[in-house]
Amino acid sequence: MAVQNRTLLPSQWMETHRGVWRINAGEEQAFTPLGFLGIPPKTDAIAGMDEAAFPFAERSPVLDRAGASGTVIRFPLERDERVYGFGLHFRRLNHRNQVMQLQVDHYGGRDDGRTHASFPFYVTSRGYGVLLNTAKVVTVDVGTSVRRDDPKPPPVRDRNMDRAWDSQPPANSIEFNVPASGVEVIVFGGNQPLDAVRRYNLYCGGGFLPPRWGLGFWHRVPTLYSDEQVEAEVNEFRERGFPLDVVGLEPGWHSKSYPCTFEWDEGRFPNPSAFVKRMDELGVRVNLWENPYVSPESGLYETMEPLSGSHTVWGGLVPDFTMPEAREALSDHRRQEHVVIGVSGYKLDEVDGYDKWLWPHHATFPSGRSGEEMRQTYGIQLQKLTSDLYRTVNRRTYGLVRGSYIGASSLPYALYSDAYDHKTFITALCNCGFSGLLWSPEVRSGADADDWMRRMQTVCFSPMAMLNAWASKTKPWDFPHIADAVRDAMLLRMRFLPYLYSAFARYREDGTPPFRAMPLEGVEGESVADGTLDDTANPYASRAVIERADQYLMGDSVLVAPLFRGETTREVAFPDGAWFDFYTGKHVSHGGVQQVSAPLERIPLFVRDGGIIPLMPEMEHIPKADRNVPLEVRAYGTKDGVFRLYDDDGETFDFERGDCSWTTLRTVGGNGEIEAADRYWFYDPSRFEWKRMTDDA
Ligand code: GAL
């Protein structure tokens, strides 16, 4: 039955977990992203979080309409409330004053909501989050639409005479339009935005823990490379002393691609098993590029035919992976052809597609799912398939995916894009942290040595440090006079492994994203300049917003402030408290905005007062579990601090049964103390050495 104007009173929401409330607004939907994924929430971890009040106690959300013509639901916003999230976006953090169509699509450079991972989940500066668990393309008006029945509408002003006239009068609510007869809504409470993000991640099963090698350096070789060419390239990394943990094969390992056969090309890879083994002996894992469209020449074609949609992509079948039979067919094939011979994971390409080369919304699929639902969720369908597959052999995987959606927090993938822009790649990295996603600002090539160096530095301080040379054929050492500095940046990434791996373990344990945008650290960093009227550039005298979208936190203590081509200085907005230069230990800031500088060879990195950074020695790849790795434990500033160092076998899921350990590294009155764990796989605690990083260091 159609619903009109129903207030969703606090008493009508069900508290499913501590600080998490849900309601079905309108009719319950048969297919939802979270229902499809079926990943249980981390109930204990949510129960361990601070209490949070229902955020809409004073002004309730309203279900304006639910029925055959769709569902319109609105949530209150305070005047100064900032709104973050909605998945992956490239141009801004606060989406207030935006209208977006949240559609999974290749990013086309427009800030309109269509990106590789776009979905109705937001968190606000007031500390709570809201999720619409739907696979439909939702339109959202983020504080832009004013209703006639609004009890407190913005004042009507006269543009002729009133200088305070605003082209965008602040609206009191955020409105969603969902093309379905109802939607499940989940609200995540919190006292600050990070609480809501953590609750969302825990509700989606917690963050994922990559295998330890996944945090080393990745290199994707050019298309059509043969096994010998790959091996020669890997050897060159070793000879030149450039770290390398994963080599990625791009199109060319399949006998046919676009659409794909999923079968090795016998000419280029005559003996895949021996090839993967040789790579393993060099300490290098193999990752396979793939798109999911099945070539008529693939052995899988016949099986997939009845399990695929009405349309083709590049003449290949589009399997319906919401169906267990389709998942099993691809999983079995991958298990036999790839996983058992040691392939470490996949790059799941083209699951977003450019709109024009995927299937239309009216396409049909054998499960009954609509073309639209399939478009939105194809990325998580494939992530789930591969992640479940690796689980069956008790090996962790880490890979890349070009499309993602609601509920991806615990899926072991980083997003990437063809849109190759250094600055917006950093904003993308920042935005992902609001929505349970991770981003790789991959490097492909550089306009010059300066650009190359700066991009390399950024990627070395990201969730996945990767050079994607599929088309450019670039090698890290291609700009000879800065090759040593590039190698140093890559080796510094390796040194950070203990710190990063522990940050990921925390992501899994308590949902804290390992990479965080500044608003999650209390820096809203936004000032609004006066809008100056200009007949072409600014005809409505819109006001400009300054955000801190080009800097971020890595783990709890390191502030990363990348520099860009041609720059050696920049502004940095520091969270409150004292901050120190990572390299020298010199005091840099007491919080607030400050100019910093760094030579070309260095990316500006700052450490919080009391920050403890465990660094391992420089290594060319992550050794297997039986090494006794020493650590240099750096303590910054004057405040006492604590760091929890995580360890496990680095490869399997045994940690889920308790096969893991946490070591407490702490400073007390300036002295370092170690509370050793019972068991180690990677480290040797008798070889942990403290280093004080102070002004006189
Ligand atoms: C693109 C992808 C690139 C590369 C290329 C190979 O779709 O974004 O990273 O894999 O395909 O054809």
XYZ file of C-alpha atoms and ligand atoms in Angstrom:
709
model
C 0.000 0.000 0.000
C 1.255 3.464 -0.807
C 2.534 5.512 2.126
C 2.358 9.310 2.296
C 4.130 11.597 4.706
C 4.897 9.230 7.527
C 7.109 10.507 10.303
C 9.607 7.845 11.336
C 9.477 8.359 15.083
C 12.391 7.254 17.291
C 10.237 4.503 18.828
C 9.677 2.921 15.420
C 13.356 2.157 14.787
C 14.779 -1.116 16.004
C 18.166 -1.028 17.731
C 19.798 -4.107 16.202
C 23.235 -3.499 17.735
C 24.475 -1.007 20.255
C 24.091 2.357 18.528
C 22.738 0.871 15.274
C 19.078 1.292 14.344
C 17.109 0.035 11.379
C 13.723 0.476 9.809
C 12.001 -0.699 6.671
C 10.623 2.396 5.040
C 7.843 1.189 2.759
C 7.921 -2.334 1.392
C 10.780 -4.659 2.175
C 12.919 -5.285 -0.921
C 13.845 -8.794 -2.059
C 17.384 -7.918 -3.097
C 19.729 -5.716 -1.100
C 23.519 -5.391 -1.227
C 24.006 -6.370 2.406
C 21.515 -9.222 2.084
C 23.397 -10.503 -0.954
C 26.798 -10.279 0.724
C 25.510 -12.012 3.858
C 28.526 -10.968 5.926
C 27.664 -11.010 9.638
C 28.258 -7.786 11.593
C 31.049 -7.812 14.200
C 28.585 -7.743 17.023
C 31.084 -7.917 19.918
C 33.198 -5.096 18.575
C 30.121 -2.891 18.110
C 29.009 -3.748 21.640
C 32.424 -2.602 22.909
C 32.024 0.897 21.466
C 30.899 3.918 23.476
C 27.204 4.397 23.834
C 25.558 6.636 21.253
C 22.161 8.270 21.290
C 19.674 7.968 18.423
C 20.628 10.994 16.322
C 17.113 11.989 15.283
C 15.524 12.341 18.698
C 14.448 15.943 18.122
C 13.573 16.024 14.436
C 12.508 12.757 12.887
C 13.170 11.567 9.363
C 10.079 11.582 7.151
C 8.994 9.029 4.608
C 7.396 11.407 2.126
C 6.226 8.678 -0.155
C 6.616 4.953 -0.722
C 4.818 3.025 -3.419
C 4.878 1.981 -7.030
C 6.211 5.377 -8.109
C 9.202 5.124 -5.780
C 10.311 6.038 -2.294
C 11.208 9.508 -1.136
C 12.742 9.781 2.293
C 14.231 12.774 4.026
C 16.522 13.267 6.994
C 17.051 16.459 8.957
C 20.218 18.531 8.695
C 21.383 21.323 10.954
C 22.411 24.578 9.307
C 26.135 24.031 9.830
C 26.150 20.269 9.489
C 28.662 18.900 6.973
C 27.943 15.742 5.033
C 30.652 13.246 4.033
C 30.765 9.866 2.339
C 28.563 8.523 -0.500
C 31.446 6.245 -1.510
C 34.272 7.259 -3.813
C 34.352 10.846 -5.026
C 37.121 12.900 -6.547
C 36.536 16.561 -5.995
C 35.299 17.373 -2.555
C 34.804 15.933 0.901
C 31.736 17.801 2.125
C 28.843 17.082 -0.241
C 26.524 19.656 1.241
C 24.860 21.710 -1.499
C 25.153 18.991 -4.092
C 22.648 16.965 -6.049
C 24.013 13.565 -6.979
C 22.898 10.522 -8.861
C 24.595 7.706 -7.025
C 25.403 5.435 -9.909
C 28.299 3.037 -10.281
C 30.062 4.065 -13.466
C 33.514 4.838 -14.754
C 34.416 8.281 -13.447
C 33.980 10.714 -16.292
C 35.471 13.788 -14.636
C 32.127 15.255 -13.562
C 31.273 15.678 -9.900
C 27.724 14.407 -10.330
C 27.760 11.199 -8.320
C 28.682 8.793 -11.100
C 31.884 7.087 -10.044
C 33.377 3.633 -9.561
C 31.779 3.291 -6.134
C 28.866 5.577 -5.416
C 26.163 4.742 -2.903
C 23.716 6.123 -0.322
C 25.774 6.128 2.866
C 26.758 9.368 4.575
C 28.234 10.507 7.858
C 27.929 14.004 9.184
C 29.975 16.368 11.315
C 27.464 15.673 14.094
C 28.860 12.149 14.370
C 26.202 9.799 12.998
C 25.766 7.937 9.709
C 22.839 6.845 7.512
C 22.749 3.966 5.033
C 20.056 3.129 2.506
C 20.622 -0.553 1.828
C 19.507 -0.579 -1.780
C 20.854 -1.736 -5.133
C 18.907 0.946 -7.011
C 20.351 4.145 -8.442
C 19.408 6.726 -5.850
C 19.217 10.467 -6.350
C 20.161 12.602 -3.387
C 19.690 16.302 -2.715
C 22.180 17.126 0.002
C 20.766 20.168 1.746
C 19.657 21.789 -1.505
C 15.880 21.328 -1.602
C 13.455 23.416 0.456
C 9.873 22.232 0.961
C 6.900 24.563 1.310
C 5.901 22.850 4.540
C 9.358 23.342 6.090
C 8.683 24.861 9.543
C 11.987 26.717 9.471
C 12.748 27.622 5.853
C 15.748 29.811 5.047
C 14.819 33.530 4.905
C 13.678 34.998 1.596
C 16.147 37.708 0.567
C 16.278 40.335 -2.118
C 19.163 40.021 -4.502
C 18.833 43.668 -5.561
C 19.782 45.131 -2.220
C 20.625 42.427 0.300
C 24.297 41.532 0.345
C 23.491 38.381 2.290
C 21.429 36.997 -0.598
C 22.644 33.497 -1.334
C 22.170 31.545 -4.557
C 22.041 28.431 -2.454
C 19.834 29.053 0.585
C 20.707 26.380 3.143
C 18.019 23.707 3.267
C 17.154 21.757 6.379
C 17.238 18.270 5.047
C 18.788 15.696 2.830
C 16.323 14.000 0.490
C 16.671 10.633 -1.210
C 14.659 9.413 -4.138
C 14.813 5.616 -4.488
C 13.192 3.965 -7.514
C 11.638 1.146 -5.452
C 8.558 0.660 -3.293
C 10.615 0.797 -0.119
C 14.073 0.843 1.346
C 15.822 -0.493 4.422
C 17.459 2.326 6.358
C 20.220 1.785 8.894
C 21.412 4.545 11.186
C 24.831 4.437 12.852
C 25.211 6.499 15.996
C 28.294 8.193 17.338
C 29.687 11.196 19.103
C 32.074 12.078 16.289
C 32.163 11.135 12.603
C 34.821 8.452 13.161
C 32.439 6.561 15.494
C 29.799 6.342 12.780
C 32.367 5.210 10.201
C 33.640 2.525 12.572
C 30.108 1.305 13.290
C 29.367 1.123 9.578
C 32.568 -0.864 8.941
C 31.895 -3.225 11.825
C 28.308 -3.675 10.726
C 29.692 -4.715 7.307
C 31.936 -7.328 8.960
C 34.896 -5.146 9.980
C 37.726 -3.888 7.792
C 39.845 -6.468 6.007
C 43.343 -7.550 6.827
C 45.471 -7.950 3.706
C 48.181 -10.592 3.584
C 51.421 -9.003 4.746
C 52.953 -9.165 1.252
C 50.007 -7.109 -0.053
C 51.465 -4.035 1.618
C 54.735 -4.307 -0.300
C 55.296 -2.828 -3.763
C 53.225 -3.873 -6.794
C 54.207 -3.609 -10.433
C 51.897 -4.345 -13.361
C 53.729 -5.277 -16.536
C 52.767 -4.110 -20.042
C 50.039 -5.962 -21.925
C 51.027 -8.969 -24.020
C 54.156 -9.679 -21.988
C 55.297 -13.302 -22.083
C 56.488 -15.256 -19.058
C 60.102 -14.605 -20.065
C 59.569 -10.883 -20.337
C 57.876 -10.789 -16.934
C 60.705 -12.745 -15.408
C 63.328 -10.468 -16.957
C 61.525 -7.444 -15.556
C 61.236 -8.938 -12.084
C 64.935 -9.774 -12.172
C 65.706 -6.208 -13.111
C 63.874 -4.996 -10.006
C 66.014 -7.346 -7.945
C 69.266 -6.374 -9.663
C 68.597 -2.689 -9.227
C 67.509 -3.125 -5.617
C 63.940 -1.856 -6.131
C 61.457 -3.582 -3.845
C 58.821 -5.793 -5.406
C 56.232 -8.093 -3.840
C 53.570 -8.513 -6.476
C 53.712 -8.614 -10.242
C 50.441 -8.006 -12.052
C 49.722 -9.510 -15.460
C 47.588 -7.323 -17.713
C 45.648 -8.408 -20.842
C 47.685 -11.011 -22.691
C 47.910 -13.836 -20.190
C 44.449 -14.981 -21.378
C 44.296 -16.644 -24.770
C 41.657 -13.986 -25.645
C 40.563 -10.901 -23.765
C 37.718 -8.347 -23.951
C 35.807 -10.698 -23.618
C 37.957 -13.155 -21.717
C 38.593 -16.878 -21.960
C 40.016 -17.117 -18.415
C 42.491 -19.580 -19.912
C 46.253 -19.100 -20.173
C 47.692 -18.267 -23.560
C 49.843 -21.233 -24.498
C 52.278 -19.197 -26.544
C 53.027 -16.526 -23.942
C 52.607 -18.761 -20.889
C 53.432 -22.331 -21.923
C 53.817 -23.511 -18.329
C 51.884 -21.249 -15.937
C 52.504 -23.396 -12.908
C 56.295 -23.343 -13.360
C 56.142 -19.596 -14.011
C 54.217 -18.856 -10.801
C 56.641 -21.078 -8.900
C 59.678 -19.237 -10.290
C 58.096 -15.950 -9.248
C 57.488 -17.327 -5.785
C 61.140 -18.282 -5.500
C 61.991 -14.656 -6.213
C 59.602 -13.628 -3.433
C 57.044 -12.258 -5.909
C 53.308 -13.072 -6.069
C 51.329 -13.101 -9.276
C 48.107 -11.140 -9.695
C 45.877 -11.596 -12.747
C 43.963 -8.891 -14.593
C 40.528 -9.944 -15.692
C 37.215 -8.635 -16.876
C 34.233 -10.871 -16.174
C 32.762 -11.114 -19.674
C 32.950 -14.651 -21.049
C 34.310 -15.168 -24.538
C 32.527 -17.594 -26.887
C 35.921 -19.310 -27.055
C 36.122 -19.941 -23.341
C 35.585 -23.420 -21.897
C 33.215 -21.706 -19.460
C 30.898 -20.414 -22.176
C 28.498 -23.315 -22.334
C 28.045 -23.511 -18.576
C 27.570 -19.765 -18.294
C 25.136 -19.401 -21.177
C 21.934 -20.179 -19.225
C 23.295 -18.257 -16.235
C 23.843 -14.968 -18.067
C 21.927 -11.799 -18.833
C 20.067 -10.719 -21.968
C 22.901 -8.507 -23.251
C 26.549 -9.040 -24.094
C 29.632 -6.941 -23.424
C 32.143 -7.000 -26.305
C 30.282 -10.087 -27.491
C 30.902 -11.892 -24.204
C 28.355 -13.254 -21.755
C 27.506 -11.301 -18.621
C 27.154 -13.994 -15.951
C 24.660 -13.459 -13.173
C 26.886 -13.895 -10.140
C 23.997 -13.468 -7.758
C 23.305 -17.097 -8.733
C 25.316 -19.692 -6.810
C 25.701 -21.860 -9.950
C 27.474 -19.036 -11.802
C 29.705 -18.314 -8.816
C 30.629 -21.961 -8.483
C 31.456 -22.341 -12.173
C 33.919 -19.438 -12.176
C 35.294 -20.328 -8.742
C 35.969 -23.931 -9.720
C 37.720 -22.825 -12.851
C 39.839 -20.286 -11.020
C 40.666 -22.711 -8.261
C 42.020 -25.292 -10.678
C 43.705 -22.985 -13.161
C 45.018 -20.255 -10.889
C 44.641 -20.655 -7.169
C 46.168 -24.107 -6.732
C 49.230 -23.134 -8.765
C 49.793 -20.185 -6.456
C 48.205 -17.149 -8.147
C 47.686 -14.631 -5.343
C 44.612 -12.747 -6.549
C 42.930 -10.677 -9.218
C 42.444 -7.250 -10.665
C 38.697 -7.162 -11.365
C 38.454 -4.711 -14.229
C 35.474 -3.272 -16.124
C 32.902 -4.147 -13.466
C 31.878 -0.487 -13.588
C 32.370 0.000 -17.300
C 31.696 3.190 -19.136
C 27.938 3.459 -19.216
C 27.851 3.058 -22.945
C 29.658 -0.258 -23.061
C 27.942 -2.200 -20.311
C 24.387 -3.451 -20.364
C 21.389 -1.101 -20.043
C 19.172 -0.841 -16.979
C 16.396 -2.702 -18.792
C 18.609 -5.766 -19.377
C 17.247 -8.929 -17.805
C 19.056 -11.574 -15.799
C 18.092 -15.179 -14.988
C 17.872 -14.534 -11.233
C 15.247 -11.864 -11.883
C 17.595 -9.060 -10.792
C 17.237 -5.946 -12.922
C 19.970 -4.562 -15.134
C 20.187 -1.622 -12.752
C 20.673 -3.788 -9.655
C 23.321 -5.774 -11.474
C 25.161 -2.611 -12.552
C 25.284 -1.287 -9.028
C 26.437 -4.528 -7.429
C 28.575 -6.265 -10.072
C 31.776 -5.125 -8.348
C 30.793 -6.556 -4.963
C 29.523 -9.723 -6.624
C 32.980 -10.414 -8.030
C 34.787 -9.310 -4.898
C 32.697 -11.696 -2.829
C 33.284 -14.546 -5.265
C 37.081 -14.243 -5.151
C 37.255 -13.494 -1.476
C 35.158 -16.602 -0.676
C 37.313 -18.658 -3.023
C 40.572 -17.781 -1.252
C 38.925 -18.499 2.057
C 38.275 -22.091 0.980
C 42.044 -22.637 0.628
C 42.840 -20.678 3.818
C 44.913 -18.064 1.990
C 44.331 -14.358 2.158
C 44.159 -12.413 -1.078
C 44.486 -8.725 -1.896
C 43.543 -7.306 -5.251
C 42.130 -4.436 -7.257
C 38.623 -3.697 -8.363
C 37.257 -0.908 -10.530
C 33.720 -0.904 -9.145
C 32.450 -1.288 -5.620
C 29.421 -0.640 -3.495
C 27.731 -0.871 -0.086
C 29.200 -3.399 2.334
C 32.717 -3.635 0.877
C 34.626 -2.940 4.111
C 35.651 -6.540 4.681
C 36.358 -7.348 1.034
C 40.102 -7.426 0.229
C 40.239 -4.926 -2.615
C 41.493 -1.446 -3.458
C 39.801 0.725 -6.070
C 41.544 2.430 -9.010
C 40.661 4.462 -12.079
C 41.852 5.495 -15.510
C 41.296 9.152 -14.600
C 44.933 9.990 -13.994
C 45.093 13.116 -11.899
C 47.436 13.354 -8.938
C 45.433 15.791 -6.823
C 42.008 14.280 -7.300
C 43.511 10.824 -6.662
C 44.371 12.053 -3.171
C 40.859 13.390 -2.628
C 39.633 9.957 -3.736
C 41.883 8.310 -1.163
C 40.507 10.651 1.511
C 36.878 10.069 0.553
C 37.174 6.288 0.520
C 37.881 6.269 4.249
C 34.385 7.581 5.018
C 32.691 4.653 3.293
C 34.605 1.446 4.006
C 36.622 1.631 0.778
C 40.312 1.799 -0.085
C 41.953 3.569 -2.952
C 45.169 3.090 -4.894
C 46.476 6.331 -6.426
C 48.423 4.123 -8.839
C 51.302 5.574 -10.838
C 51.453 4.992 -14.567
C 53.801 7.592 -15.934
C 55.090 11.070 -15.197
C 55.062 14.230 -17.298
C 58.646 14.684 -16.134
C 60.975 13.517 -13.372
C 59.412 15.906 -10.901
C 55.884 14.622 -11.551
C 57.093 11.030 -11.397
C 58.809 11.528 -8.056
C 55.818 13.230 -6.461
C 53.341 10.645 -7.693
C 55.605 7.810 -6.569
C 55.785 9.324 -3.094
C 52.012 9.510 -2.839
C 51.483 5.931 -3.947
C 54.068 4.711 -1.435
C 51.891 6.198 1.306
C 48.611 4.681 0.193
C 46.669 1.449 0.757
C 48.231 -0.124 -2.326
C 51.634 0.983 -3.607
C 51.437 0.169 -7.287
C 52.965 1.046 -10.623
C 50.532 0.154 -13.412
C 52.673 0.111 -16.551
C 50.146 -1.740 -18.707
C 50.283 0.917 -21.457
C 53.122 3.258 -20.526
C 55.746 0.519 -20.042
C 57.291 2.783 -17.392
C 59.822 1.383 -14.937
C 60.424 3.004 -11.561
C 63.992 3.883 -12.617
C 63.015 5.556 -15.899
C 64.101 9.010 -14.785
C 67.769 8.260 -14.094
C 68.744 11.290 -12.033
C 65.996 10.661 -9.489
C 66.038 6.851 -9.653
C 67.807 6.562 -6.284
C 65.278 8.862 -4.645
C 62.406 6.817 -6.127
C 63.965 3.644 -4.762
C 64.316 5.329 -1.357
C 60.594 6.215 -1.345
C 59.732 2.602 -2.151
C 62.081 1.316 0.543
C 60.582 3.712 3.055
C 57.187 2.204 2.243
C 58.692 -1.179 3.106
C 60.070 0.141 6.394
C 56.570 1.266 7.389
C 55.177 -2.272 7.014
C 54.869 -3.044 10.775
C 53.056 0.250 11.329
C 50.736 -0.217 8.355
C 49.968 -3.870 8.970
C 48.999 -3.003 12.550
C 46.745 -0.195 11.254
C 44.986 -2.709 9.010
C 44.656 -5.176 11.895
C 42.894 -2.424 13.780
C 40.655 -1.756 10.771
C 39.576 -5.364 11.000
C 39.266 -5.377 14.763
C 37.501 -2.094 15.501
C 36.623 -0.637 12.104
C 39.040 2.334 12.226
C 40.036 3.075 8.611
C 43.808 2.923 8.110
C 43.658 6.017 5.863
C 41.534 8.911 7.039
C 40.484 12.281 5.717
C 41.002 15.312 7.913
C 37.357 15.696 9.062
C 37.766 12.329 10.803
C 40.599 13.955 12.782
C 38.630 17.004 13.790
C 39.935 19.253 10.987
C 36.938 20.417 9.023
C 39.334 22.844 7.384
C 36.693 24.653 5.480
C 36.384 28.349 5.063
C 33.888 30.089 2.884
C 35.112 33.014 0.871
C 32.777 35.781 -0.292
C 31.164 35.109 -3.633
C 32.121 37.796 -6.085
C 29.678 38.353 -8.913
C 31.085 37.735 -12.335
C 28.888 37.470 -15.413
C 30.586 34.400 -16.853
C 32.636 32.692 -14.156
C 30.278 33.218 -11.244
C 26.893 34.624 -12.327
C 25.179 33.667 -9.056
C 27.957 34.933 -6.798
C 28.345 31.421 -5.383
C 30.664 31.175 -2.468
C 33.868 29.123 -2.627
C 34.748 26.366 -0.231
C 38.269 25.520 0.835
C 38.774 21.990 2.043
C 41.756 19.998 3.223
C 41.265 17.254 0.669
C 44.917 16.805 -0.312
C 46.325 15.518 2.978
C 45.380 12.609 5.218
C 46.220 10.488 8.211
C 47.922 7.130 7.753
C 47.334 5.042 10.857
C 46.924 6.933 14.100
C 50.015 9.102 14.115
C 51.307 9.961 10.653
C 50.017 12.948 8.710
C 50.811 12.660 4.993
C 50.907 15.905 3.010
C 51.948 15.067 -0.559
C 53.602 17.610 -2.794
C 52.823 17.984 -6.455
C 54.798 18.515 -9.644
C 56.898 21.648 -9.417
C 56.196 22.260 -5.732
C 58.482 22.196 -2.738
C 56.190 24.025 -0.321
C 52.538 23.734 0.609
C 49.993 24.517 3.278
C 49.182 21.839 5.809
C 46.281 21.916 8.269
C 47.392 20.156 11.436
C 44.981 18.668 13.962
C 45.301 20.084 17.490
C 48.434 19.295 19.464
C 52.124 19.266 18.663
C 53.431 17.741 15.421
C 56.955 16.673 14.522
C 58.837 16.115 11.290
C 59.026 12.385 10.619
C 62.562 12.485 9.234
C 64.262 14.739 11.779
C 61.993 14.744 14.819
C 61.949 18.563 14.725
C 58.905 20.257 16.171
C 56.808 21.683 13.312
C 53.409 22.765 14.525
C 51.048 23.324 17.435
C 48.012 22.688 15.265
C 46.373 24.956 12.692
C 47.391 25.836 9.185
C 51.043 26.150 8.364
C 53.382 26.377 5.392
C 55.803 23.459 5.113
C 58.527 22.643 2.618
C 60.380 19.562 1.469
C 62.946 18.877 -1.238
C 62.019 16.755 -4.241
C 63.308 13.581 -2.606
C 60.983 13.859 0.355
C 57.266 13.636 0.879
C 56.238 15.723 3.895
C 55.340 13.381 6.761
C 54.498 14.507 10.273
C 54.071 12.582 13.493
C 51.772 13.415 16.371
C 53.157 14.164 19.827
C 53.539 10.794 21.565
C 53.437 8.968 18.216
C 55.306 5.668 18.149
C 56.385 4.374 14.747
C 57.846 0.874 14.438
C 60.005 0.585 11.309
C 61.516 -2.583 9.907
C 64.811 -2.623 8.012
C 64.748 -1.860 4.297
C 63.763 -5.042 2.471
C 63.257 -5.806 -1.193
C 60.211 -7.915 -0.442
C 58.225 -9.123 2.549
C 59.889 -12.325 3.669
C 57.830 -15.365 4.568
C 56.764 -15.825 8.145
C 59.885 -17.446 9.513
C 62.160 -14.379 9.590
C 63.099 -12.770 12.897
C 62.699 -9.174 11.962
C 64.222 -6.461 14.170
C 62.517 -3.102 14.592
C 63.570 0.466 15.068
C 60.872 1.928 17.297
C 60.725 5.691 16.943
C 59.132 7.783 19.669
C 58.202 11.346 18.690
C 57.676 14.426 20.831
C 57.424 14.644 24.569
C 54.073 13.086 25.403
C 53.855 9.467 26.480
C 52.309 7.246 23.858
C 51.206 3.702 23.099
C 51.375 1.638 19.929
C 49.869 -1.817 19.523
C 51.998 -3.861 17.169
C 50.182 -6.682 15.426
C 51.687 -9.957 14.274
C 50.432 -13.194 12.732
C 51.488 -15.615 9.990
C 50.755 -12.941 7.383
C 49.128 -15.351 4.965
C 46.224 -17.400 6.316
C 42.970 -16.881 8.202
C 44.306 -18.641 11.305
C 44.303 -15.265 13.047
C 40.527 -15.531 13.168
C 40.937 -18.453 15.546
C 43.238 -16.427 17.749
C 46.555 -17.229 16.068
C 47.832 -13.687 16.270
C 49.457 -11.405 18.817
C 49.550 -7.793 19.926
C 52.666 -6.261 21.483
C 52.316 -3.061 23.448
C 55.036 -0.510 22.717
C 54.787 2.378 25.118
C 56.697 5.403 26.307
C 56.562 6.275 30.000
C 58.340 9.425 31.136
C 60.314 9.410 27.923
C 61.455 5.800 28.259
C 60.384 3.061 25.910
C 58.771 -0.076 27.315
C 57.760 -3.269 25.576
C 55.024 -5.554 26.766
C 55.980 -8.567 24.724
C 53.419 -11.003 23.361
C 53.501 -14.768 23.870
C 54.129 -15.528 20.274
C 55.749 -14.037 17.167
C 55.763 -15.012 13.527
C 57.652 -12.140 11.992
C 59.398 -10.114 14.653
C 62.124 -10.683 17.213
C 61.261 -8.539 20.263
C 64.778 -8.913 21.681
C 65.914 -6.842 18.691
C 63.517 -3.919 19.100
C 65.480 -0.716 19.481
C 63.997 2.542 20.710
C 64.948 5.789 19.058
C 63.852 9.114 20.485
C 62.956 11.620 17.811
C 63.231 15.041 19.366
C 64.514 18.415 18.266
C 68.049 17.453 19.175
C 67.909 14.029 17.472
C 41.691 -0.637 -18.153
C 42.230 -0.567 -16.737
C 43.736 -0.451 -16.798
C 44.304 -1.602 -17.577
C 43.647 -1.725 -18.940
C 44.105 -2.959 -19.673
O 40.346 -0.822 -18.166
O 41.671 0.516 -16.037
O 44.283 -0.380 -15.525
O 44.138 -2.787 -16.851
O 42.245 -1.761 -18.808
O 43.449 -3.106 -20.898
